[in-house]
Amino acid sequence: ETGVTQTPRHLVMGMTNKKSLKCEQHLGHNAMYWYKQSAKKPLELMFVYSLEERVENNSVPSRFSPECPNSSHLFLHLHTLQPEDSALYLCASSQERSQYNEQFFGPGTRLTVL
Amino acid sequence: GNSVTQMEGPVTLSEEAFLTINCTYTATGYPSLFWYVQYPGEGLQLLLKATKADDKGSNKGFEATYRKETTSFHLEKGSVQVSDSAVYFCALSDLSNQGGKLIFGQGTELSVKP
């Protein structure tokens, strides 16, 4: 248990559905991250929030929409996804956005887009 | 740009064998270096880290030394156990590169047989 929880753990959705992934951290951290983990590819950073402000958006398609209502919660809203978006989506948090601070990861949401 | 290269897996070893997983990096500035481990069905967990040249990170019998002259951060363990079977990720974080962004290698799968 790393102090970062994600729900749901598994999600199957059609291409026309709208769903949301939720992440919650209980560590008092100020920075939160979304990563995409696909088979045979390195982890891809999608979004970074620091003190609830988005500070990085790595050329992610607009069908992925992040939301950070407070420093403990992070959402990823999904709509009109493609089958190639099927992957493990990992949330992480860190004390602050610093090169010295390790990131703590949640267990991930396994997403399948049909 | 910054990048991390790991040896390809899978690596298969017998219990009590010596483990080395090679990791080299390319970076501007002075990155911190990390090893993360991902057990089946789980998110990533920090295994060890080093924040400056010649630092040695260690945890649970694993070690890695930050070698600036060879731009390497190889992971070693003297005697592996079946429970070490997992995927290992080398990563770097460079504050000069958009603020604490973690760049991961592609991961190396380790399988330890009894």
mmCIF file of N, CA and C in Angstrom, chain B:
data_model
loop_
_atom_site.group_PDB
_atom_site.id
_atom_site.type_symbol
_atom_site.label_atom_id
_atom_site.label_comp_id
_atom_site.label_asym_id
_atom_site.label_seq_id
_atom_site.Cartn_x
_atom_site.Cartn_y
_atom_site.Cartn_z
ATOM 1 N N GLY B 1 17.208 14.867 -26.648
ATOM 2 C CA GLY B 1 16.505 14.932 -25.389
ATOM 3 C C GLY B 1 17.005 13.874 -24.432
ATOM 4 N N ASN B 2 16.495 13.946 -23.200
ATOM 5 C CA ASN B 2 16.878 12.960 -22.189
ATOM 6 C C ASN B 2 16.269 11.615 -22.494
ATOM 7 N N SER B 3 17.011 10.560 -22.176
ATOM 8 C CA SER B 3 16.502 9.212 -22.427
ATOM 9 C C SER B 3 17.170 8.204 -21.509
ATOM 10 N N VAL B 4 16.527 7.057 -21.377
ATOM 11 C CA VAL B 4 17.035 5.952 -20.559
ATOM 12 C C VAL B 4 16.961 4.675 -21.383
ATOM 13 N N THR B 5 18.028 3.915 -21.361
ATOM 14 C CA THR B 5 18.076 2.652 -22.096
ATOM 15 C C THR B 5 18.404 1.522 -21.130
ATOM 16 N N GLN B 6 17.564 0.503 -21.136
ATOM 17 C CA GLN B 6 17.777 -0.668 -20.291
ATOM 18 C C GLN B 6 18.038 -1.882 -21.149
ATOM 19 N N MET B 7 18.698 -2.865 -20.558
ATOM 20 C CA MET B 7 18.882 -4.122 -21.263
ATOM 21 C C MET B 7 17.520 -4.784 -21.467
ATOM 22 N N GLU B 8 17.393 -5.451 -22.582
ATOM 23 C CA GLU B 8 16.120 -6.092 -22.900
ATOM 24 C C GLU B 8 15.951 -7.350 -22.086
ATOM 25 N N GLY B 9 14.701 -7.628 -21.752
ATOM 26 C CA GLY B 9 14.402 -8.880 -21.098
ATOM 27 C C GLY B 9 13.709 -9.818 -22.057
ATOM 28 N N PRO B 10 13.133 -10.897 -21.558
ATOM 29 C CA PRO B 10 13.174 -11.231 -20.133
ATOM 30 C C PRO B 10 14.510 -11.815 -19.696
ATOM 31 N N VAL B 11 14.827 -11.581 -18.433
ATOM 32 C CA VAL B 11 16.007 -12.186 -17.824
ATOM 33 C C VAL B 11 15.519 -13.326 -16.936
ATOM 34 N N THR B 12 16.045 -14.496 -17.151
ATOM 35 C CA THR B 12 15.653 -15.665 -16.373
ATOM 36 C C THR B 12 16.852 -16.177 -15.587
ATOM 37 N N LEU B 13 16.691 -16.279 -14.270
ATOM 38 C CA LEU B 13 17.769 -16.722 -13.397
ATOM 39 C C LEU B 13 17.265 -17.796 -12.448
ATOM 40 N N SER B 14 18.190 -18.569 -11.942
ATOM 41 C CA SER B 14 17.877 -19.511 -10.878
ATOM 42 C C SER B 14 18.014 -18.806 -9.537
ATOM 43 N N GLU B 15 17.279 -19.291 -8.561
ATOM 44 C CA GLU B 15 17.354 -18.713 -7.213
ATOM 45 C C GLU B 15 18.809 -18.700 -6.739
ATOM 46 N N GLU B 16 19.171 -17.630 -6.051
ATOM 47 C CA GLU B 16 20.504 -17.389 -5.493
ATOM 48 C C GLU B 16 21.537 -16.962 -6.528
ATOM 49 N N ALA B 17 21.141 -16.799 -7.768
ATOM 50 C CA ALA B 17 22.070 -16.306 -8.787
ATOM 51 C C ALA B 17 22.312 -14.812 -8.597
ATOM 52 N N PHE B 18 23.392 -14.316 -9.237
ATOM 53 C CA PHE B 18 23.725 -12.897 -9.198
ATOM 54 C C PHE B 18 22.972 -12.173 -10.317
ATOM 55 N N LEU B 19 22.448 -11.015 -9.991
ATOM 56 C CA LEU B 19 21.656 -10.247 -10.955
ATOM 57 C C LEU B 19 22.357 -8.952 -11.313
ATOM 58 N N THR B 20 22.390 -8.659 -12.604
ATOM 59 C CA THR B 20 22.743 -7.329 -13.091
ATOM 60 C C THR B 20 21.745 -6.937 -14.162
ATOM 61 N N ILE B 21 21.152 -5.777 -14.027
ATOM 62 C CA ILE B 21 20.316 -5.197 -15.078
ATOM 63 C C ILE B 21 20.963 -3.870 -15.455
ATOM 64 N N ASN B 22 21.394 -3.786 -16.703
ATOM 65 C CA ASN B 22 22.103 -2.591 -17.152
ATOM 66 C C ASN B 22 21.151 -1.441 -17.460
ATOM 67 N N CYS B 23 21.589 -0.243 -17.105
ATOM 68 C CA CYS B 23 20.836 0.972 -17.399
ATOM 69 C C CYS B 23 21.828 2.071 -17.744
ATOM 70 N N THR B 24 21.643 2.699 -18.887
ATOM 71 C CA THR B 24 22.428 3.871 -19.252
ATOM 72 C C THR B 24 21.489 5.004 -19.590
ATOM 73 N N TYR B 25 21.985 6.214 -19.462
ATOM 74 C CA TYR B 25 21.109 7.359 -19.680
ATOM 75 C C TYR B 25 21.808 8.434 -20.500
ATOM 76 N N THR B 26 20.990 9.280 -21.076
ATOM 77 C CA THR B 26 21.452 10.490 -21.758
ATOM 78 C C THR B 26 20.682 11.646 -21.151
ATOM 79 N N ALA B 27 21.408 12.644 -20.679
ATOM 80 C CA ALA B 27 20.717 13.754 -20.028
ATOM 81 C C ALA B 27 21.548 15.020 -20.083
ATOM 82 N N THR B 28 20.865 16.142 -20.114
ATOM 83 C CA THR B 28 21.505 17.436 -19.890
ATOM 84 C C THR B 28 21.285 17.787 -18.418
ATOM 85 N N GLY B 29 22.190 18.514 -17.865
ATOM 86 C CA GLY B 29 22.049 18.840 -16.454
ATOM 87 C C GLY B 29 22.483 17.680 -15.570
ATOM 88 N N TYR B 30 21.942 17.657 -14.367
ATOM 89 C CA TYR B 30 22.368 16.684 -13.353
ATOM 90 C C TYR B 30 21.151 15.937 -12.814
ATOM 91 N N PRO B 31 20.774 14.861 -13.495
ATOM 92 C CA PRO B 31 19.545 14.175 -13.106
ATOM 93 C C PRO B 31 19.700 13.364 -11.830
ATOM 94 N N SER B 32 18.599 13.118 -11.172
ATOM 95 C CA SER B 32 18.520 12.067 -10.174
ATOM 96 C C SER B 32 18.138 10.782 -10.902
ATOM 97 N N LEU B 33 18.563 9.659 -10.344
ATOM 98 C CA LEU B 33 18.320 8.365 -10.987
ATOM 99 C C LEU B 33 17.567 7.443 -10.033
ATOM 100 N N PHE B 34 16.678 6.651 -10.591
ATOM 101 C CA PHE B 34 15.794 5.805 -9.791
ATOM 102 C C PHE B 34 15.701 4.409 -10.409
ATOM 103 N N TRP B 35 15.460 3.437 -9.558
ATOM 104 C CA TRP B 35 14.985 2.122 -9.986
ATOM 105 C C TRP B 35 13.633 1.894 -9.330
ATOM 106 N N TYR B 36 12.665 1.553 -10.187
ATOM 107 C CA TYR B 36 11.338 1.182 -9.723
ATOM 108 C C TYR B 36 11.095 -0.283 -10.056
ATOM 109 N N VAL B 37 10.243 -0.932 -9.270
ATOM 110 C CA VAL B 37 9.883 -2.324 -9.524
ATOM 111 C C VAL B 37 8.356 -2.429 -9.609
ATOM 112 N N GLN B 38 7.901 -3.251 -10.531
ATOM 113 C CA GLN B 38 6.465 -3.471 -10.704
ATOM 114 C C GLN B 38 6.182 -4.958 -10.613
ATOM 115 N N TYR B 39 5.501 -5.353 -9.540
ATOM 116 C CA TYR B 39 5.085 -6.740 -9.381
ATOM 117 C C TYR B 39 3.792 -6.963 -10.156
ATOM 118 N N PRO B 40 3.522 -8.194 -10.532
ATOM 119 C CA PRO B 40 2.339 -8.472 -11.357
ATOM 120 C C PRO B 40 1.065 -7.895 -10.761
ATOM 121 N N GLY B 41 0.315 -7.176 -11.575
ATOM 122 C CA GLY B 41 -0.966 -6.631 -11.143
ATOM 123 C C GLY B 41 -0.877 -5.417 -10.247
ATOM 124 N N GLU B 42 0.303 -4.861 -10.090
ATOM 125 C CA GLU B 42 0.463 -3.719 -9.195
ATOM 126 C C GLU B 42 1.061 -2.520 -9.922
ATOM 127 N N GLY B 43 1.063 -1.384 -9.230
ATOM 128 C CA GLY B 43 1.734 -0.204 -9.759
ATOM 129 C C GLY B 43 3.227 -0.268 -9.484
ATOM 130 N N LEU B 44 3.923 0.805 -9.808
ATOM 131 C CA LEU B 44 5.365 0.854 -9.609
ATOM 132 C C LEU B 44 5.696 1.237 -8.172
ATOM 133 N N GLN B 45 6.739 0.624 -7.643
ATOM 134 C CA GLN B 45 7.231 0.969 -6.308
ATOM 135 C C GLN B 45 8.683 1.392 -6.430
ATOM 136 N N LEU B 46 9.050 2.442 -5.707
ATOM 137 C CA LEU B 46 10.444 2.855 -5.705
ATOM 138 C C LEU B 46 11.289 1.786 -5.030
ATOM 139 N N LEU B 47 12.360 1.384 -5.701
ATOM 140 C CA LEU B 47 13.281 0.402 -5.130
ATOM 141 C C LEU B 47 14.486 1.105 -4.505
ATOM 142 N N LEU B 48 15.083 2.035 -5.244
ATOM 143 C CA LEU B 48 16.198 2.806 -4.710
ATOM 144 C C LEU B 48 16.428 4.022 -5.597
ATOM 145 N N LYS B 49 17.230 4.958 -5.070
ATOM 146 C CA LYS B 49 17.507 6.157 -5.847
ATOM 147 C C LYS B 49 18.892 6.694 -5.510
ATOM 148 N N ALA B 50 19.409 7.557 -6.396
ATOM 149 C CA ALA B 50 20.667 8.261 -6.167
ATOM 150 C C ALA B 50 20.543 9.644 -6.790
ATOM 151 N N THR B 51 20.990 10.648 -6.080
ATOM 152 C CA THR B 51 20.750 12.008 -6.537
ATOM 153 C C THR B 51 21.994 12.727 -7.036
ATOM 154 N N LYS B 52 23.179 12.135 -6.860
ATOM 155 C CA LYS B 52 24.379 12.777 -7.401
ATOM 156 C C LYS B 52 25.424 11.716 -7.719
ATOM 157 N N ALA B 53 26.399 12.129 -8.482
ATOM 158 C CA ALA B 53 27.437 11.210 -8.951
ATOM 159 C C ALA B 53 28.123 10.503 -7.786
ATOM 160 N N ASP B 54 28.365 9.217 -7.984
ATOM 161 C CA ASP B 54 29.024 8.322 -7.032
ATOM 162 C C ASP B 54 28.147 7.906 -5.860
ATOM 163 N N ASP B 55 26.937 8.430 -5.780
ATOM 164 C CA ASP B 55 25.989 7.941 -4.767
ATOM 165 C C ASP B 55 25.656 6.493 -5.046
ATOM 166 N N LYS B 56 25.476 5.728 -3.988
ATOM 167 C CA LYS B 56 25.000 4.346 -4.128
ATOM 168 C C LYS B 56 23.648 4.251 -3.445
ATOM 169 N N GLY B 57 22.649 3.849 -4.211
ATOM 170 C CA GLY B 57 21.340 3.563 -3.625
ATOM 171 C C GLY B 57 21.268 2.085 -3.296
ATOM 172 N N SER B 58 20.582 1.748 -2.203
ATOM 173 C CA SER B 58 20.454 0.343 -1.841
ATOM 174 C C SER B 58 19.146 0.112 -1.084
ATOM 175 N N ASN B 59 18.597 -1.093 -1.285
ATOM 176 C CA ASN B 59 17.347 -1.449 -0.620
ATOM 177 C C ASN B 59 17.068 -2.922 -0.885
ATOM 178 N N LYS B 60 16.676 -3.660 0.119
ATOM 179 C CA LYS B 60 16.273 -5.067 -0.004
ATOM 180 C C LYS B 60 17.336 -5.912 -0.699
ATOM 181 N N GLY B 61 18.597 -5.583 -0.522
ATOM 182 C CA GLY B 61 19.674 -6.355 -1.134
ATOM 183 C C GLY B 61 20.058 -5.890 -2.524
ATOM 184 N N PHE B 62 19.276 -4.972 -3.091
ATOM 185 C CA PHE B 62 19.595 -4.396 -4.397
ATOM 186 C C PHE B 62 20.485 -3.169 -4.205
ATOM 187 N N GLU B 63 21.388 -2.961 -5.189
ATOM 188 C CA GLU B 63 22.256 -1.791 -5.159
ATOM 189 C C GLU B 63 22.399 -1.228 -6.566
ATOM 190 N N ALA B 64 22.650 0.086 -6.639
ATOM 191 C CA ALA B 64 22.997 0.713 -7.913
ATOM 192 C C ALA B 64 23.836 1.939 -7.602
ATOM 193 N N THR B 65 24.874 2.164 -8.395
ATOM 194 C CA THR B 65 25.771 3.296 -8.188
ATOM 195 C C THR B 65 25.673 4.249 -9.365
ATOM 196 N N TYR B 66 25.528 5.518 -9.058
ATOM 197 C CA TYR B 66 25.396 6.584 -10.052
ATOM 198 C C TYR B 66 26.789 6.852 -10.626
ATOM 199 N N ARG B 67 27.015 6.445 -11.872
ATOM 200 C CA ARG B 67 28.309 6.607 -12.527
ATOM 201 C C ARG B 67 28.192 7.665 -13.616
ATOM 202 N N LYS B 68 28.671 8.864 -13.301
ATOM 203 C CA LYS B 68 28.528 9.956 -14.270
ATOM 204 C C LYS B 68 29.457 9.752 -15.458
ATOM 205 N N GLU B 69 30.649 9.172 -15.201
ATOM 206 C CA GLU B 69 31.622 9.040 -16.283
ATOM 207 C C GLU B 69 31.168 8.052 -17.349
ATOM 208 N N THR B 70 30.370 7.077 -16.949
ATOM 209 C CA THR B 70 29.851 6.101 -17.918
ATOM 210 C C THR B 70 28.355 6.272 -18.148
ATOM 211 N N THR B 71 27.775 7.309 -17.566
ATOM 212 C CA THR B 71 26.326 7.580 -17.626
ATOM 213 C C THR B 71 25.528 6.300 -17.425
ATOM 214 N N SER B 72 25.820 5.632 -16.311
ATOM 215 C CA SER B 72 25.161 4.357 -16.042
ATOM 216 C C SER B 72 24.630 4.291 -14.613
ATOM 217 N N PHE B 73 23.680 3.385 -14.415
ATOM 218 C CA PHE B 73 23.067 3.175 -13.095
ATOM 219 C C PHE B 73 22.588 1.720 -13.059
ATOM 220 N N HIS B 74 23.520 0.814 -13.128
ATOM 221 C CA HIS B 74 23.205 -0.613 -13.227
ATOM 222 C C HIS B 74 22.679 -1.159 -11.904
ATOM 223 N N LEU B 75 21.666 -1.986 -11.984
ATOM 224 C CA LEU B 75 21.062 -2.593 -10.791
ATOM 225 C C LEU B 75 21.690 -3.953 -10.546
ATOM 226 N N GLU B 76 22.065 -4.229 -9.289
ATOM 227 C CA GLU B 76 22.691 -5.501 -8.944
ATOM 228 C C GLU B 76 22.092 -6.063 -7.668
ATOM 229 N N LYS B 77 22.094 -7.398 -7.605
ATOM 230 C CA LYS B 77 21.731 -8.091 -6.369
ATOM 231 C C LYS B 77 22.539 -9.370 -6.317
ATOM 232 N N GLY B 78 23.099 -9.647 -5.174
ATOM 233 C CA GLY B 78 24.017 -10.770 -5.056
ATOM 234 C C GLY B 78 23.352 -12.131 -5.112
ATOM 235 N N SER B 79 22.090 -12.223 -4.649
ATOM 236 C CA SER B 79 21.434 -13.517 -4.571
ATOM 237 C C SER B 79 19.929 -13.297 -4.704
ATOM 238 N N VAL B 80 19.401 -13.592 -5.884
ATOM 239 C CA VAL B 80 17.984 -13.308 -6.127
ATOM 240 C C VAL B 80 17.094 -14.411 -5.561
ATOM 241 N N GLN B 81 15.865 -14.025 -5.284
ATOM 242 C CA GLN B 81 14.852 -14.951 -4.787
ATOM 243 C C GLN B 81 13.680 -14.995 -5.763
ATOM 244 N N VAL B 82 12.895 -16.044 -5.642
ATOM 245 C CA VAL B 82 11.715 -16.166 -6.508
ATOM 246 C C VAL B 82 10.826 -14.928 -6.372
ATOM 247 N N SER B 83 10.748 -14.390 -5.172
ATOM 248 C CA SER B 83 9.892 -13.226 -4.913
ATOM 249 C C SER B 83 10.403 -11.950 -5.588
ATOM 250 N N ASP B 84 11.598 -11.981 -6.157
ATOM 251 C CA ASP B 84 12.120 -10.819 -6.895
ATOM 252 C C ASP B 84 11.604 -10.778 -8.332
ATOM 253 N N SER B 85 10.886 -11.794 -8.737
ATOM 254 C CA SER B 85 10.335 -11.820 -10.097
ATOM 255 C C SER B 85 9.394 -10.642 -10.282
ATOM 256 N N ALA B 86 9.689 -9.807 -11.262
ATOM 257 C CA ALA B 86 8.945 -8.562 -11.469
ATOM 258 C C ALA B 86 9.519 -7.867 -12.695
ATOM 259 N N VAL B 87 8.971 -6.700 -12.997
ATOM 260 C CA VAL B 87 9.545 -5.859 -14.054
ATOM 261 C C VAL B 87 10.248 -4.685 -13.382
ATOM 262 N N TYR B 88 11.468 -4.406 -13.797
ATOM 263 C CA TYR B 88 12.292 -3.366 -13.202
ATOM 264 C C TYR B 88 12.473 -2.225 -14.201
ATOM 265 N N PHE B 89 12.246 -1.004 -13.696
ATOM 266 C CA PHE B 89 12.326 0.187 -14.533
ATOM 267 C C PHE B 89 13.393 1.127 -14.002
ATOM 268 N N CYS B 90 14.274 1.543 -14.890
ATOM 269 C CA CYS B 90 15.237 2.587 -14.579
ATOM 270 C C CYS B 90 14.632 3.919 -15.034
ATOM 271 N N ALA B 91 14.863 4.988 -14.262
ATOM 272 C CA ALA B 91 14.269 6.272 -14.609
ATOM 273 C C ALA B 91 15.187 7.410 -14.177
ATOM 274 N N LEU B 92 15.041 8.534 -14.857
ATOM 275 C CA LEU B 92 15.763 9.727 -14.445
ATOM 276 C C LEU B 92 14.800 10.892 -14.306
ATOM 277 N N SER B 93 15.166 11.813 -13.444
ATOM 278 C CA SER B 93 14.364 13.012 -13.211
ATOM 279 C C SER B 93 15.277 14.214 -13.243
ATOM 280 N N ASP B 94 14.964 15.116 -14.129
ATOM 281 C CA ASP B 94 15.827 16.272 -14.314
ATOM 282 C C ASP B 94 15.003 17.544 -14.192
ATOM 283 N N LEU B 95 15.271 18.310 -13.175
ATOM 284 C CA LEU B 95 14.480 19.510 -12.948
ATOM 285 C C LEU B 95 14.578 20.472 -14.109
ATOM 286 N N SER B 96 15.692 20.459 -14.829
ATOM 287 C CA SER B 96 15.839 21.389 -15.934
ATOM 288 C C SER B 96 14.957 21.004 -17.107
ATOM 289 N N ASN B 97 14.454 19.798 -17.093
ATOM 290 C CA ASN B 97 13.598 19.320 -18.168
ATOM 291 C C ASN B 97 12.156 19.370 -17.726
ATOM 292 N N GLN B 98 11.605 20.555 -17.663
ATOM 293 C CA GLN B 98 10.196 20.757 -17.352
ATOM 294 C C GLN B 98 9.812 20.278 -15.960
ATOM 295 N N GLY B 99 10.771 20.316 -15.056
ATOM 296 C CA GLY B 99 10.392 20.213 -13.666
ATOM 297 C C GLY B 99 10.079 18.849 -13.111
ATOM 298 N N GLY B 100 11.087 18.071 -12.774
ATOM 299 C CA GLY B 100 10.866 16.834 -12.055
ATOM 300 C C GLY B 100 10.203 15.750 -12.871
ATOM 301 N N LYS B 101 10.246 15.864 -14.168
ATOM 302 C CA LYS B 101 9.637 14.857 -15.026
ATOM 303 C C LYS B 101 10.447 13.572 -14.952
ATOM 304 N N LEU B 102 9.764 12.446 -14.774
ATOM 305 C CA LEU B 102 10.422 11.147 -14.767
ATOM 306 C C LEU B 102 10.419 10.579 -16.176
ATOM 307 N N ILE B 103 11.591 10.195 -16.642
ATOM 308 C CA ILE B 103 11.711 9.532 -17.941
ATOM 309 C C ILE B 103 12.132 8.100 -17.667
ATOM 310 N N PHE B 104 11.346 7.151 -18.153
ATOM 311 C CA PHE B 104 11.547 5.740 -17.863
ATOM 312 C C PHE B 104 12.200 5.005 -19.023
ATOM 313 N N GLY B 105 12.970 3.984 -18.676
ATOM 314 C CA GLY B 105 13.367 2.997 -19.651
ATOM 315 C C GLY B 105 12.194 2.084 -19.966
ATOM 316 N N GLN B 106 12.404 1.159 -20.869
ATOM 317 C CA GLN B 106 11.298 0.323 -21.329
ATOM 318 C C GLN B 106 10.958 -0.799 -20.361
ATOM 319 N N GLY B 107 11.770 -0.986 -19.335
ATOM 320 C CA GLY B 107 11.514 -2.036 -18.361
ATOM 321 C C GLY B 107 12.226 -3.330 -18.721
ATOM 322 N N THR B 108 12.649 -4.055 -17.698
ATOM 323 C CA THR B 108 13.290 -5.354 -17.878
ATOM 324 C C THR B 108 12.571 -6.357 -16.997
ATOM 325 N N GLU B 109 12.019 -7.379 -17.625
ATOM 326 C CA GLU B 109 11.311 -8.408 -16.874
ATOM 327 C C GLU B 109 12.308 -9.417 -16.320
ATOM 328 N N LEU B 110 12.189 -9.689 -15.042
ATOM 329 C CA LEU B 110 13.030 -10.678 -14.374
ATOM 330 C C LEU B 110 12.171 -11.840 -13.913
ATOM 331 N N SER B 111 12.601 -13.035 -14.252
ATOM 332 C CA SER B 111 11.922 -14.240 -13.798
ATOM 333 C C SER B 111 12.947 -15.102 -13.054
ATOM 334 N N VAL B 112 12.658 -15.406 -11.789
ATOM 335 C CA VAL B 112 13.564 -16.216 -10.971
ATOM 336 C C VAL B 112 12.909 -17.569 -10.725
ATOM 337 N N LYS B 113 13.623 -18.615 -11.109
ATOM 338 C CA LYS B 113 13.103 -19.988 -10.966
ATOM 339 C C LYS B 113 13.681 -20.637 -9.709
ATOM 340 N N PRO B 114 12.872 -21.468 -9.037
ATOM 341 C CA PRO B 114 13.357 -22.146 -7.826
ATOM 342 C C PRO B 114 14.462 -23.159 -8.153
#
